[in-house]
Amino acid sequence: MRKRFRTRPGIGPSLSRKVALVGAGMSVFGTRPETPRELFSEAFREAAASVDRDFEPGQIEEAWIGSLAMGGYQLGNLGPFATESAGLAGIPVRRVENACASSGFALRDAYLAIRAGACDVALVGGLEKMNDLSKAHQRYWLGVSGDTEWERMAGLTFPGTYALMAQRHMHEYGTTEDHLAAVAEKNHANGALNPKAQFQKPVAREKIRSSAYVCAPLRLFDCCSTTDGASALILANEEHARRLTDDPVWILGSGAASDRLAVYERPSLTTLTASKTAARDALQQSGLSLEGIDLAEVHDCFTIAEILALEDLGFCAKGQGGPFSESGATRRDGKRPVNPSGGLKAKGHPLGATGAAQAYEVFKQLRGQAGDRQVAGAQSALTHNVGGSGASCVVHVFGR
Amino acid sequence: MQATYLPPARVPAQWFEPTGTSAPVPVPFLDEDEATMAVAAATSVLHRGRLAATQVRRIAVSSRTGTGLAPTIAAALGVAPERVEESAAILFGQTHVGTPGEGPVLLIQTEAPRPGRVPSEGVGKGAFAVAKLSGPGIAADGDVRLGADPFSLERDVVDKLAQWERDATRRVTMGAYIPAATWQRSLGARYRLEGATCPQGHVSYPPRTLCPACGSPSTSVPLPRPGTVETYTVVAKGAGPSEYDPWQSVAGEYAVVVARFGAARVPGVWTDAPTSSLRIGARVEPVFRRLFGQDGEWRYGLKLRPA
C-alpha cells in the first residue's frame, strides 16, 4: 500500500526526520559567456566540494531543479539537462517551476521527500541563462509569470506590476522614493562584498534617486537585473548529514503558500498574503520566533518588494517598511540584517536559480564562511522566495 | 490623378458590431490624440523628404472626429491653413484610404523634390507622401503631374497601406500569446466590462464560471460605472510588453491604471488624458479601443479615461 503523507507543517503527523544542507554551491552571477550546462556544472562542483567528507556524487538519489526554462532554450526535460551536466544522468529528476520561486520550491520538495523517507540524499538546483536573449524575447518571457491574459495584456510587465503596488503603498502609508532608494543603497553596499554578485560596487543614493523611471514610481535602480547563473544544494537526512559533515545547516521549517495570480484581484494591493502564510508556517514548524532569526535573505526583485517582505514577514509593522529600511535596521550590522548577500538587487536574479542561491548564502553565513559580508555570530536564518508578483511564495528557516 | 475628399457623413461612425452585442459598439480605429499623431507623422514625412513647409501644396487628412485637425496641423507645420483639408476618408484613385475601418491617413502633396530626395521610404520620385497616423510615413510613387501612370501611384499607396497594416499586426514576434479564439470568447469582459457574481455575492473580473473566492457557480454581470483609480504606473518607452511596442513607438510612455468598478478591480491602459493628470481616487470610465495587433489581426478591448 502506498504511504500517504500530510505535508503541511503543523497539521499532519509529526515526522521526526531532520533534514540538513550538507553542501552548497553557486556559479558567479552576472553576464556569463558559458553555456547553461557549464554554469550548472560550476555550481554543482562547488556544492560537491563543500561537503566535508565521504561524499561522492553517486550518493545523490534524486534531484529537483528550479528553472523558468531559460526563455524556452530548454523548455522540456530541463531536469535531465541539468543533472547530466553534473555527471548525474540516471537519477530521477524533474524541473520545478513557480516563476522566480522555482528553486525555493525545489528545495521544499526535496526537503519533504527526505522527511517522508522517500530518499536520503538529494540534489536541489536552479538554473537560468537570461542575458543571451533578445530584448523582445526577454520582455515576452519575463512578463508571463503574472496573470498573462488580463494583467499583462493590459500593458504591464513585472516592473509595472510592482510599480502598482509601490504607488498604492506610497498612497496608503506615505512611503517615499527615498525609502525605496534606501533598500537599493543597502543591498548594493552588501553586494560590493560578495565576490559572486553581479554588481560588486556600492551605489550612491543620489545616483539611485536620479536614475530614469522604468515604471514610475520605480526607477532603474529599484529593479533587479537580468542575470545568468546557477545554484546547487545537497540535502541529507540526519543520519547521512552526520556522516557527511560535522557542520550541517538544519532546515528547521518550510512553509509555502499561493495567492490569486493577478495583483489587481487580491484583497490588498500592498500585502503579499502568500508571504505572510508561508512565513507563519515555516516559523511555527521551526519553533523559532522571528526575534530568533539572525539574518534573512528576502525576495527583493524590486526595492518595494523588500519593503513588502519586511512587513509581511513581520520584521516591522504594516506600512513601516520604508522608514524601517531608512533607519538602517536591515543593514548587515543592523539589528535585523536583510540580504547580506546583496539580494536579488545586487547579487543578481537568475530567476530559477534564486531560491537555492538564497539558501547558499545561508549555508555560508551559518557556517561562518561568508567572508567580508559575514553577519557576526549568525546561528539562524530565514529565506523568502516569491514567484511572480506574489502568486507563490516559499519560506525556509535554517539553524545550526 | 485626382485625390478627392469624402464628406464625413459618407462614412458611418460605427462599423463594428460583434455578434451577440446588445448595443452597437463604437470603434474608434486609433487610440490617442489624433492631432499629436498627425503632426508627428507630417513632420516626419517632411523631415525625411528634406522638404520645407513652403513646398507643401496640399495636405489632406482623414479624421475620426472630423473636427479641428486641419488648423492644428497647419499651425504646427507652418503651412497656410487653406492648404490643409480634413475629411472622413480620402478617395485616392479608385480606392478609399483612411476609412474608419482601416485607420486615418495623412496625404501630403508637395512641390517636386529634387531627384533622389524622396519624401519617405521611397518608391519613386515622391510627389505624394502618405503617412499612416499610427505608423511610419509612407511615400507614394508618381510625379507632380501624376499623368504618366496613375494606377501605379494608386496601387503603391494602397499596397503600402495594406503592407503597413499587415506589418503592424504581425510585427509582435514575442508578444505573450493569447490565441485569437480565446480572445473572441471573452468579449463581454473585454468590450462591455462584464464581470461575474456568485450566490454569495463575490464579484470577479474577468468573469469565471466558478467563483474564484468560494467555488460557487457564477453568472455574468455588468460592472457599475464609473470607476475609481486605486493605483497606477507610468510605463516608460520599452518597459511595456512587446505587443505594445508598435503603439508605444508612436505614443511614447503610457500609464496603466487599476480602477475599482463596484466590487471588482479592472486594469487598463490610460487614455484621452495626459499621464500627469492621473490621481488615486479619480473617476474613470472604460472606452473601447484598439489595443495591439497579433497574428495578423487587431485586438480590441477597453482602456480607461477620465469620467
XYZ file of C-alpha atoms in Angstrom:
707
model
C 0.000 0.000 0.000
C 1.199 3.453 -0.849
C 2.171 5.596 2.087
C 0.393 8.933 2.354
C 1.969 11.927 3.971
C 0.365 15.144 5.080
C 2.917 17.719 4.082
C 1.561 20.892 5.620
C 3.670 21.705 8.640
C 1.868 21.611 11.907
C -1.132 19.740 10.570
C -0.021 16.256 9.593
C 1.517 13.559 11.715
C 4.823 14.626 13.220
C 7.644 13.435 11.013
C 10.703 13.128 13.101
C 13.294 13.040 10.371
C 15.578 16.024 10.330
C 16.921 17.392 7.068
C 20.151 19.321 6.611
C 22.048 21.233 3.994
C 25.410 19.488 3.769
C 26.711 21.198 0.662
C 26.007 24.304 -1.381
C 27.391 25.963 -4.484
C 26.580 28.719 -6.877
C 28.116 29.986 -10.056
C 29.341 33.527 -10.211
C 26.254 35.554 -11.135
C 26.335 38.052 -13.968
C 26.604 38.142 -17.722
C 28.341 34.875 -18.405
C 29.691 33.640 -21.724
C 29.415 29.989 -20.665
C 26.596 27.691 -21.670
C 23.852 26.848 -19.178
C 25.354 23.376 -18.819
C 28.693 24.892 -17.821
C 27.038 27.204 -15.326
C 25.256 24.331 -13.656
C 28.458 22.277 -13.564
C 30.194 25.205 -11.891
C 27.547 25.384 -9.171
C 27.431 21.633 -8.648
C 31.217 21.262 -8.452
C 31.336 23.805 -5.648
C 28.423 22.141 -3.846
C 30.042 18.695 -4.064
C 33.410 20.055 -2.927
C 31.779 21.815 0.014
C 30.649 18.531 1.564
C 33.189 17.878 4.275
C 33.871 14.155 3.896
C 32.952 10.794 2.436
C 30.839 12.265 -0.323
C 30.649 11.251 -3.924
C 28.005 12.356 -6.432
C 26.792 8.788 -6.775
C 25.225 9.101 -3.322
C 22.622 11.526 -4.690
C 19.430 9.595 -5.182
C 17.097 12.158 -6.679
C 17.083 15.764 -7.895
C 14.764 18.757 -8.134
C 15.760 21.597 -10.494
C 14.125 25.030 -10.429
C 14.045 26.992 -13.670
C 11.868 29.011 -15.986
C 13.490 27.047 -18.822
C 15.703 29.957 -19.905
C 13.159 31.602 -22.152
C 12.406 28.359 -23.935
C 16.043 27.369 -24.537
C 15.274 24.021 -22.902
C 11.583 24.096 -22.228
C 11.022 20.398 -21.743
C 13.120 17.983 -19.726
C 15.306 20.669 -18.199
C 15.831 18.388 -15.208
C 17.891 15.815 -17.109
C 19.576 18.681 -18.989
C 20.925 19.955 -15.665
C 21.777 16.689 -13.963
C 23.645 15.263 -16.948
C 25.855 18.377 -16.802
C 26.761 17.329 -13.274
C 27.518 13.744 -14.255
C 24.300 12.545 -12.652
C 22.474 11.074 -15.654
C 20.428 8.187 -14.387
C 18.833 9.543 -11.225
C 15.196 10.670 -11.175
C 14.892 14.411 -11.703
C 12.246 16.913 -12.619
C 12.009 20.631 -13.288
C 10.145 22.596 -10.642
C 8.523 25.779 -11.882
C 6.933 28.512 -9.793
C 8.368 31.510 -11.611
C 11.059 33.269 -9.549
C 10.358 30.911 -6.639
C 11.190 27.820 -8.693
C 14.246 26.612 -6.812
C 12.800 27.699 -3.460
C 10.010 25.260 -4.189
C 12.517 22.711 -5.487
C 14.188 22.954 -2.082
C 10.858 22.448 -0.349
C 10.004 19.429 -2.479
C 13.355 17.752 -1.830
C 13.041 18.564 1.855
C 9.574 16.984 2.005
C 10.755 13.903 0.123
C 13.607 13.366 2.582
C 11.310 13.947 5.560
C 8.898 11.465 4.075
C 11.662 8.899 3.857
C 11.478 8.682 0.088
C 15.208 9.390 -0.232
C 18.231 10.071 1.960
C 20.464 12.368 -0.086
C 19.043 14.741 -2.677
C 20.163 17.487 -5.021
C 18.365 20.806 -5.400
C 19.409 23.037 -8.254
C 18.486 26.215 -10.033
C 19.484 27.389 -13.467
C 18.861 30.372 -15.715
C 20.591 31.998 -18.649
C 18.943 35.340 -19.342
C 21.392 37.688 -20.978
C 21.731 35.932 -24.316
C 18.081 36.573 -25.083
C 16.989 39.439 -27.308
C 15.268 42.319 -25.565
C 11.919 41.470 -27.122
C 12.302 37.866 -26.067
C 13.147 38.886 -22.514
C 10.109 41.103 -22.214
C 7.961 38.294 -23.506
C 9.360 35.743 -21.137
C 9.664 37.972 -18.078
C 6.102 39.154 -18.337
C 4.253 35.871 -18.371
C 4.561 34.803 -14.734
C 1.781 37.045 -13.554
C -1.705 36.927 -14.974
C -0.918 36.867 -18.677
C -4.315 37.259 -20.238
C -5.694 40.195 -18.256
C -2.891 41.845 -16.311
C -0.050 41.663 -18.798
C -2.302 42.272 -21.775
C -3.381 45.493 -20.055
C 0.150 46.762 -20.672
C 2.123 45.503 -17.687
C 5.341 43.599 -17.252
C 6.805 42.946 -13.798
C 8.253 46.397 -13.142
C 4.772 47.703 -13.904
C 3.045 45.229 -11.608
C 5.326 46.055 -8.679
C 5.024 49.750 -9.502
C 1.266 49.456 -8.974
C 1.957 48.078 -5.501
C 4.561 50.788 -4.822
C 2.235 53.583 -5.889
C -0.518 52.278 -3.637
C 1.908 51.746 -0.760
C 3.012 55.360 -1.069
C -0.620 56.450 -1.070
C -1.661 54.381 1.942
C 1.431 54.649 4.131
C 3.396 57.646 2.918
C 6.292 55.553 1.648
C 8.690 57.681 -0.390
C 11.133 57.177 -3.218
C 13.872 57.811 -0.664
C 12.670 54.780 1.294
C 12.909 52.698 -1.876
C 16.378 54.072 -2.553
C 17.484 53.114 0.959
C 16.823 49.473 0.088
C 18.821 49.660 -3.134
C 21.681 51.503 -1.458
C 21.928 48.944 1.349
C 21.781 45.923 -0.951
C 24.385 47.328 -3.324
C 26.630 48.010 -0.331
C 26.284 44.354 0.663
C 26.775 43.148 -2.906
C 30.064 45.044 -3.027
C 31.415 42.485 -0.541
C 30.116 39.420 -2.377
C 32.621 38.021 -4.905
C 29.837 36.109 -6.666
C 27.486 39.080 -7.039
C 26.625 40.513 -10.424
C 27.263 44.061 -9.168
C 30.169 44.403 -6.779
C 30.303 48.090 -6.089
C 28.328 50.427 -3.865
C 25.877 52.818 -5.486
C 25.326 56.302 -4.072
C 21.858 57.389 -3.005
C 21.907 60.317 -5.460
C 22.615 58.005 -8.374
C 19.718 55.771 -7.399
C 17.363 58.698 -6.932
C 18.294 60.280 -10.242
C 18.132 57.161 -12.388
C 15.427 57.006 -15.042
C 11.930 55.802 -14.313
C 11.237 52.344 -15.701
C 7.681 52.151 -14.430
C 7.033 55.139 -12.183
C 7.465 55.289 -9.252
C 10.111 52.579 -9.789
C 13.401 53.762 -11.232
C 16.144 51.753 -12.875
C 17.914 51.197 -9.557
C 14.694 49.991 -7.956
C 14.725 46.992 -10.294
C 16.883 43.881 -10.217
C 18.826 42.921 -13.293
C 18.767 40.056 -15.755
C 21.362 37.511 -14.757
C 22.997 34.276 -15.834
C 23.595 31.876 -13.010
C 23.117 28.513 -11.395
C 22.888 27.201 -7.861
C 23.094 23.773 -6.246
C 22.340 22.391 -2.772
C 22.993 18.954 -1.355
C 20.453 17.822 1.223
C 20.626 14.828 3.504
C 18.629 13.248 6.276
C 20.042 13.300 9.795
C 21.880 10.007 9.551
C 23.667 10.915 6.344
C 24.184 14.531 7.383
C 26.155 13.411 10.440
C 28.152 11.047 8.264
C 28.977 13.755 5.704
C 29.795 16.704 7.941
C 30.256 17.945 11.479
C 28.734 21.247 10.496
C 25.287 20.678 8.968
C 22.856 23.548 8.446
C 19.494 22.220 9.550
C 16.293 23.071 7.750
C 14.073 23.783 10.725
C 10.932 24.790 8.902
C 9.412 25.019 5.456
C 6.267 26.989 4.660
C 4.662 27.768 1.340
C 1.509 29.340 0.003
C -0.151 30.691 -3.105
C -2.395 33.621 -3.945
C -4.512 34.997 -6.745
C -2.391 35.287 -9.862
C -3.237 38.904 -10.684
C -2.318 41.622 -8.208
C -5.475 43.572 -9.000
C -7.639 40.631 -7.938
C -6.195 40.418 -4.427
C -7.973 41.988 -1.466
C -4.976 44.195 -0.719
C -2.645 45.794 -3.253
C 0.059 46.260 -0.627
C 0.281 42.860 1.064
C 1.592 39.577 -0.289
C -0.632 37.210 1.661
C 1.347 34.207 0.437
C 4.443 35.657 2.142
C 2.597 36.014 5.434
C 1.212 32.478 5.337
C 4.454 30.844 4.251
C 6.452 32.668 6.924
C 3.944 31.853 9.643
C 4.024 28.141 8.786
C 7.805 27.944 8.436
C 8.400 29.721 11.735
C 5.766 27.673 13.524
C 7.368 24.473 12.343
C 10.857 25.649 13.274
C 9.849 26.513 16.803
C 11.653 29.841 16.432
C 10.130 33.258 16.682
C 11.066 35.997 14.276
C 13.146 37.581 17.039
C 15.270 34.440 16.994
C 16.240 34.858 13.346
C 19.715 36.305 12.903
C 19.506 37.145 9.209
C 17.095 36.957 6.318
C 17.504 36.627 2.580
C 14.299 38.101 1.172
C 12.970 38.386 -2.350
C 13.905 41.932 -3.398
C 13.254 41.699 -7.126
C 12.262 45.361 -6.745
C 13.001 47.647 -3.834
C 9.307 47.814 -2.983
C 9.328 44.004 -2.776
C 11.835 44.113 0.097
C 9.706 46.706 1.888
C 6.632 44.495 1.456
C 8.631 41.485 2.652
C 9.785 43.271 5.823
C 6.151 43.972 6.657
C 4.638 40.663 5.557
C 7.287 38.588 7.336
C 6.709 40.664 10.456
C 10.047 42.458 10.848
C 8.114 45.707 11.177
C 4.504 46.882 11.299
C 2.416 47.128 8.138
C 3.272 50.314 6.320
C 6.538 50.830 8.210
C 8.816 49.011 5.749
C 10.060 52.276 4.282
C 11.073 54.054 7.498
C 12.378 50.716 8.851
C 14.706 50.430 5.851
C 15.719 54.059 6.122
C 16.601 53.548 9.807
C 19.432 51.186 8.919
C 17.925 48.287 10.859
C 18.283 45.966 7.867
C 21.962 46.657 7.247
C 24.449 43.895 7.805
C 25.391 45.433 11.137
C 21.815 46.467 11.978
C 19.532 44.678 14.385
C 17.777 42.852 11.501
C 20.284 42.021 8.758
C 18.402 41.528 5.498
C 20.009 40.386 2.256
C 23.642 40.340 3.378
C 24.404 38.694 0.009
C 23.293 41.842 -1.793
C 19.932 40.309 -2.507
C 18.459 39.918 -5.939
C 19.157 43.604 -6.406
C 22.970 43.404 -6.331
C 23.747 39.697 -6.399
C 21.552 39.296 -9.479
C 18.362 37.399 -10.139
C 18.680 34.400 -12.433
C 15.023 33.568 -11.836
C 15.026 29.823 -11.333
C 18.396 29.841 -9.559
C 17.489 32.464 -6.972
C 15.732 30.373 -4.310
C 18.583 27.893 -3.962
C 21.097 30.741 -4.115
C 19.408 32.292 -1.071
C 19.945 29.002 0.760
C 23.563 29.022 -0.453
C 24.057 32.359 1.297
C 22.527 30.967 4.474
C 24.792 27.896 4.262
C 27.839 30.171 4.085
C 26.633 32.592 6.760
C 25.643 29.973 9.338
C 28.940 28.133 8.893
C 30.849 31.391 9.276
C 32.228 31.183 5.730
C 30.711 34.355 4.284
C 33.965 36.309 4.236
C 33.733 40.104 4.289
C 29.950 40.072 4.349
C 29.694 37.694 7.335
C 26.927 38.554 9.776
C 28.679 38.161 13.104
C 27.571 35.164 15.120
C 24.702 34.144 12.840
C 23.092 30.951 14.139
C 19.697 31.035 12.410
C 18.352 32.388 9.151
C 15.280 32.698 7.000
C 14.905 32.648 3.212
C 11.901 34.156 1.451
C 11.371 33.380 -2.217
C 8.472 34.859 -4.182
C 7.101 33.659 -7.503
C 5.922 36.365 -9.902
C 4.216 39.202 -8.096
C 3.312 37.048 -5.100
C 1.171 34.276 -6.569
C 3.508 31.758 -4.959
C 5.866 32.036 -2.036
C 8.092 29.708 -0.077
C 9.897 30.424 3.186
C 12.543 28.308 4.885
C 14.014 28.615 8.351
C 17.522 27.317 8.996
C 19.592 26.817 12.119
C 22.780 25.305 13.411
C -4.912 61.619 -60.974
C -7.329 63.309 -58.617
C -7.493 62.813 -54.939
C -10.974 63.738 -53.826
C -12.273 64.029 -50.323
C -15.410 62.453 -48.984
C -17.509 64.452 -46.567
C -17.672 62.935 -43.074
C -21.320 61.950 -43.443
C -20.450 59.419 -46.128
C -18.724 57.132 -43.677
C -20.596 55.693 -40.725
C -19.127 56.431 -37.340
C -19.743 52.873 -36.209
C -18.576 49.999 -38.250
C -18.126 47.032 -35.969
C -20.795 45.206 -34.107
C -19.691 41.971 -32.515
C -22.029 39.024 -32.543
C -24.361 38.954 -29.601
C -23.738 42.546 -28.622
C -26.794 44.125 -27.145
C -25.830 47.585 -28.305
C -23.582 48.748 -31.124
C -20.046 49.368 -30.002
C -18.368 52.452 -31.381
C -14.924 51.671 -32.667
C -12.512 54.491 -32.950
C -9.804 52.994 -35.072
C -6.881 54.625 -33.444
C -6.198 55.434 -29.910
C -4.637 58.598 -28.616
C -4.774 62.148 -29.686
C -5.180 62.341 -33.452
C -3.763 65.827 -33.728
C -0.498 64.931 -31.998
C -0.026 61.883 -34.157
C -0.962 63.703 -37.355
C 1.535 66.461 -36.640
C 4.203 63.902 -35.786
C 3.536 61.967 -38.990
C 3.546 65.086 -41.167
C 6.714 66.380 -39.550
C 8.390 63.054 -40.049
C 7.461 62.887 -43.722
C 8.699 66.392 -44.409
C 11.859 65.810 -42.443
C 12.727 62.592 -44.170
C 11.977 64.149 -47.559
C 14.030 67.198 -46.620
C 11.047 69.311 -47.596
C 10.275 72.794 -46.351
C 6.775 73.755 -45.327
C 6.695 76.160 -48.219
C 6.965 73.209 -50.589
C 3.723 71.721 -49.319
C 0.944 72.229 -51.824
C -1.836 70.494 -50.047
C -2.382 68.249 -47.068
C -5.389 66.013 -46.755
C -6.089 64.261 -43.539
C -8.792 61.766 -42.806
C -10.061 62.179 -39.313
C -12.113 60.150 -36.916
C -13.672 63.150 -35.288
C -13.865 65.338 -38.338
C -13.142 68.451 -36.402
C -10.189 70.558 -35.589
C -7.279 68.603 -37.027
C -6.591 70.824 -40.032
C -5.834 74.094 -38.212
C -3.645 72.230 -35.732
C -1.574 70.653 -38.474
C -1.323 73.893 -40.403
C -0.151 75.801 -37.358
C 2.314 73.133 -36.277
C 3.932 72.792 -39.693
C 3.731 76.435 -40.625
C 1.601 75.692 -43.684
C -1.124 78.069 -44.811
C -4.452 76.919 -43.307
C -6.234 76.787 -46.644
C -3.804 74.142 -47.824
C -4.918 71.632 -45.201
C -8.167 69.765 -45.717
C -9.900 67.327 -43.479
C -12.408 64.611 -44.246
C -13.637 61.259 -43.064
C -11.888 59.375 -45.832
C -9.877 60.108 -48.921
C -10.771 58.707 -52.309
C -7.432 58.008 -53.824
C -7.719 56.949 -57.419
C -10.428 54.350 -57.215
C -9.798 53.354 -53.628
C -10.833 54.866 -50.348
C -7.950 55.239 -47.959
C -8.201 56.351 -44.391
C -11.679 54.998 -43.820
C -12.586 54.313 -40.215
C -12.205 50.646 -40.956
C -8.558 50.892 -41.775
C -7.431 53.954 -39.922
C -6.742 57.572 -40.765
C -4.350 58.690 -43.411
C -2.369 61.818 -43.929
C -1.774 62.728 -47.538
C 0.783 65.402 -48.337
C 1.197 66.765 -51.802
C 4.382 68.707 -52.228
C 6.355 70.536 -54.831
C 8.548 68.080 -56.665
C 11.606 67.445 -54.613
C 14.929 67.194 -56.303
C 15.715 63.801 -57.820
C 16.789 61.377 -55.202
C 15.067 63.326 -52.464
C 12.191 61.029 -51.837
C 9.827 62.214 -49.123
C 9.744 59.000 -47.257
C 10.593 55.365 -47.535
C 10.788 55.810 -51.219
C 9.106 54.054 -54.061
C 9.731 56.551 -56.758
C 10.213 60.215 -57.219
C 7.897 61.227 -54.463
C 5.307 63.857 -55.048
C 2.829 62.496 -52.596
C 3.708 61.428 -49.159
C 1.196 59.295 -47.391
C 1.563 58.742 -43.718
C -0.498 56.436 -41.672
C -1.013 58.289 -38.439
C -0.351 55.296 -36.306
C 2.665 54.179 -38.263
C 5.667 55.285 -40.253
C 5.436 57.664 -43.134
C 4.813 56.048 -46.477
C 5.847 57.638 -49.744
C 3.891 57.092 -52.873
C 5.186 56.718 -56.374
C 4.401 59.322 -59.003
C 5.389 62.763 -60.049
C 3.762 66.120 -59.678
C 1.632 65.857 -62.779
C 0.555 62.389 -61.914
C -0.333 61.802 -65.505
C 2.094 59.141 -66.518
C 0.794 56.127 -64.716
C -1.884 56.980 -62.211
C -2.643 53.371 -61.466
C 0.827 52.626 -60.283
C 0.506 55.504 -57.864
C -2.776 54.240 -56.541
C -1.504 50.718 -56.315
C 1.590 51.788 -54.496
C -0.282 53.826 -51.953
C -2.897 51.230 -51.301
C -0.395 48.423 -51.257
C 1.829 50.341 -48.905
C -1.009 50.948 -46.524
C -2.038 47.334 -46.633
C 1.555 46.336 -46.058
C 1.736 48.608 -43.039
C -1.410 47.068 -41.658
C -0.001 43.574 -42.099
C 3.297 44.533 -40.554
C 1.716 46.292 -37.617
C -0.370 43.311 -36.688
C 2.392 40.796 -37.233
C 5.374 42.746 -36.024
C 4.994 41.433 -32.494
C 7.001 38.272 -32.712
C 7.494 37.982 -28.981
C 4.161 39.013 -27.576
C 2.575 36.995 -24.837
C 0.282 34.716 -26.710
C -3.427 34.682 -26.127
C -4.953 32.883 -29.095
C -7.495 34.827 -31.142
C -10.154 32.208 -30.405
C -9.653 32.609 -26.659
C -9.851 36.357 -27.032
C -13.082 36.112 -29.002
C -14.746 34.015 -26.318
C -14.327 36.698 -23.681
C -15.660 39.745 -25.484
C -18.219 40.512 -22.799
C -15.458 41.362 -20.353
C -13.210 42.887 -22.993
C -15.778 45.142 -24.691
C -18.572 45.668 -22.193
C -16.927 45.449 -18.772
C -18.798 42.347 -17.702
C -17.734 40.617 -14.522
C -19.315 37.677 -12.762
C -21.103 37.256 -9.485
C -21.872 34.166 -7.398
C -24.754 33.445 -4.986
C -22.511 34.546 -2.098
C -22.167 37.937 -3.713
C -18.489 37.717 -4.663
C -17.709 39.636 -7.820
C -14.828 38.840 -10.137
C -13.307 40.445 -13.190
C -12.749 38.824 -15.606
C -15.855 36.666 -15.203
C -15.427 32.980 -14.332
C -17.801 30.084 -14.429
C -16.779 29.173 -10.870
C -16.271 31.924 -8.318
C -12.527 32.252 -7.531
C -13.350 33.228 -3.949
C -15.690 30.380 -2.981
C -16.068 28.000 -5.912
C -19.790 28.564 -6.454
C -21.219 28.762 -9.969
C -21.135 32.361 -11.181
C -23.114 34.342 -13.685
C -22.168 37.275 -15.841
C -23.000 40.759 -14.609
C -22.185 44.249 -15.900
C -19.923 46.180 -13.546
C -21.240 49.548 -12.321
C -19.678 52.717 -13.713
C -17.857 54.972 -13.316
C -14.831 53.531 -11.585
C -12.259 54.976 -9.203
C -8.488 54.867 -9.657
C -6.852 52.767 -6.919
C -3.319 52.740 -8.278
C -1.395 53.365 -11.468
C 2.043 53.351 -13.031
C 3.603 55.247 -15.897
C 5.374 52.797 -18.180
C 8.469 54.171 -19.896
C 9.086 53.503 -23.547
C 10.480 49.994 -23.852
C 9.298 48.873 -20.418
C 5.932 47.580 -21.562
C 5.040 44.199 -23.009
C 6.373 43.699 -26.536
C 2.885 43.564 -28.023
C 2.519 47.251 -27.163
C 5.794 48.204 -28.874
C 4.382 49.349 -32.224
C 1.914 51.593 -30.445
C 4.453 52.765 -27.903
C 6.877 53.653 -30.674
C 4.383 56.336 -31.653
C 2.716 57.143 -28.363
C 5.752 57.073 -26.062
C 5.194 56.430 -22.392
C 1.761 55.372 -21.259
C 0.048 54.719 -17.982
C -1.689 51.623 -16.712
C -4.466 52.135 -14.210
C -6.127 49.757 -11.793
C -9.599 51.089 -11.079
C -12.396 49.839 -8.870
C -15.768 49.332 -10.543
C -18.160 48.331 -7.778
C -16.824 45.227 -6.078
C -14.190 44.394 -8.698
C -10.981 45.978 -9.922
C -10.113 46.325 -13.599
C -6.685 47.032 -15.130
C -6.416 49.106 -18.258
C -4.297 51.471 -20.279
C -4.964 55.141 -19.514
C -6.080 57.200 -22.480
C -7.521 60.521 -23.668
C -5.699 62.470 -20.951
C -2.077 63.089 -20.034
C -0.460 60.679 -17.591
C 0.385 63.661 -15.378
C -3.327 64.160 -14.706
C -3.648 60.759 -13.026
C -4.540 60.712 -9.342
C -5.592 57.944 -6.988
C -9.286 58.475 -6.360
C -10.014 59.992 -9.781
C -13.166 58.787 -11.531
C -12.704 56.846 -14.746
C -14.795 55.196 -17.418
C -13.962 52.422 -19.859
C -13.655 53.227 -23.534
C -13.445 50.760 -26.380
C -10.106 50.929 -28.191
C -7.721 49.085 -30.418
C -5.034 47.602 -28.164
C -2.452 45.882 -30.355
C -2.055 43.604 -33.328
C -1.284 39.944 -33.211
C -1.484 37.084 -35.692
C -2.373 39.495 -38.476
C -5.413 40.985 -36.785
C -6.207 43.748 -34.363
C -7.075 43.041 -30.769
C -9.609 45.373 -29.248
C -10.535 45.943 -25.646
C -11.180 48.564 -23.026
C -8.921 51.377 -21.990
C -9.693 53.771 -19.166
C -10.157 57.540 -19.369
C -11.442 60.348 -17.145
C -15.174 60.047 -16.449
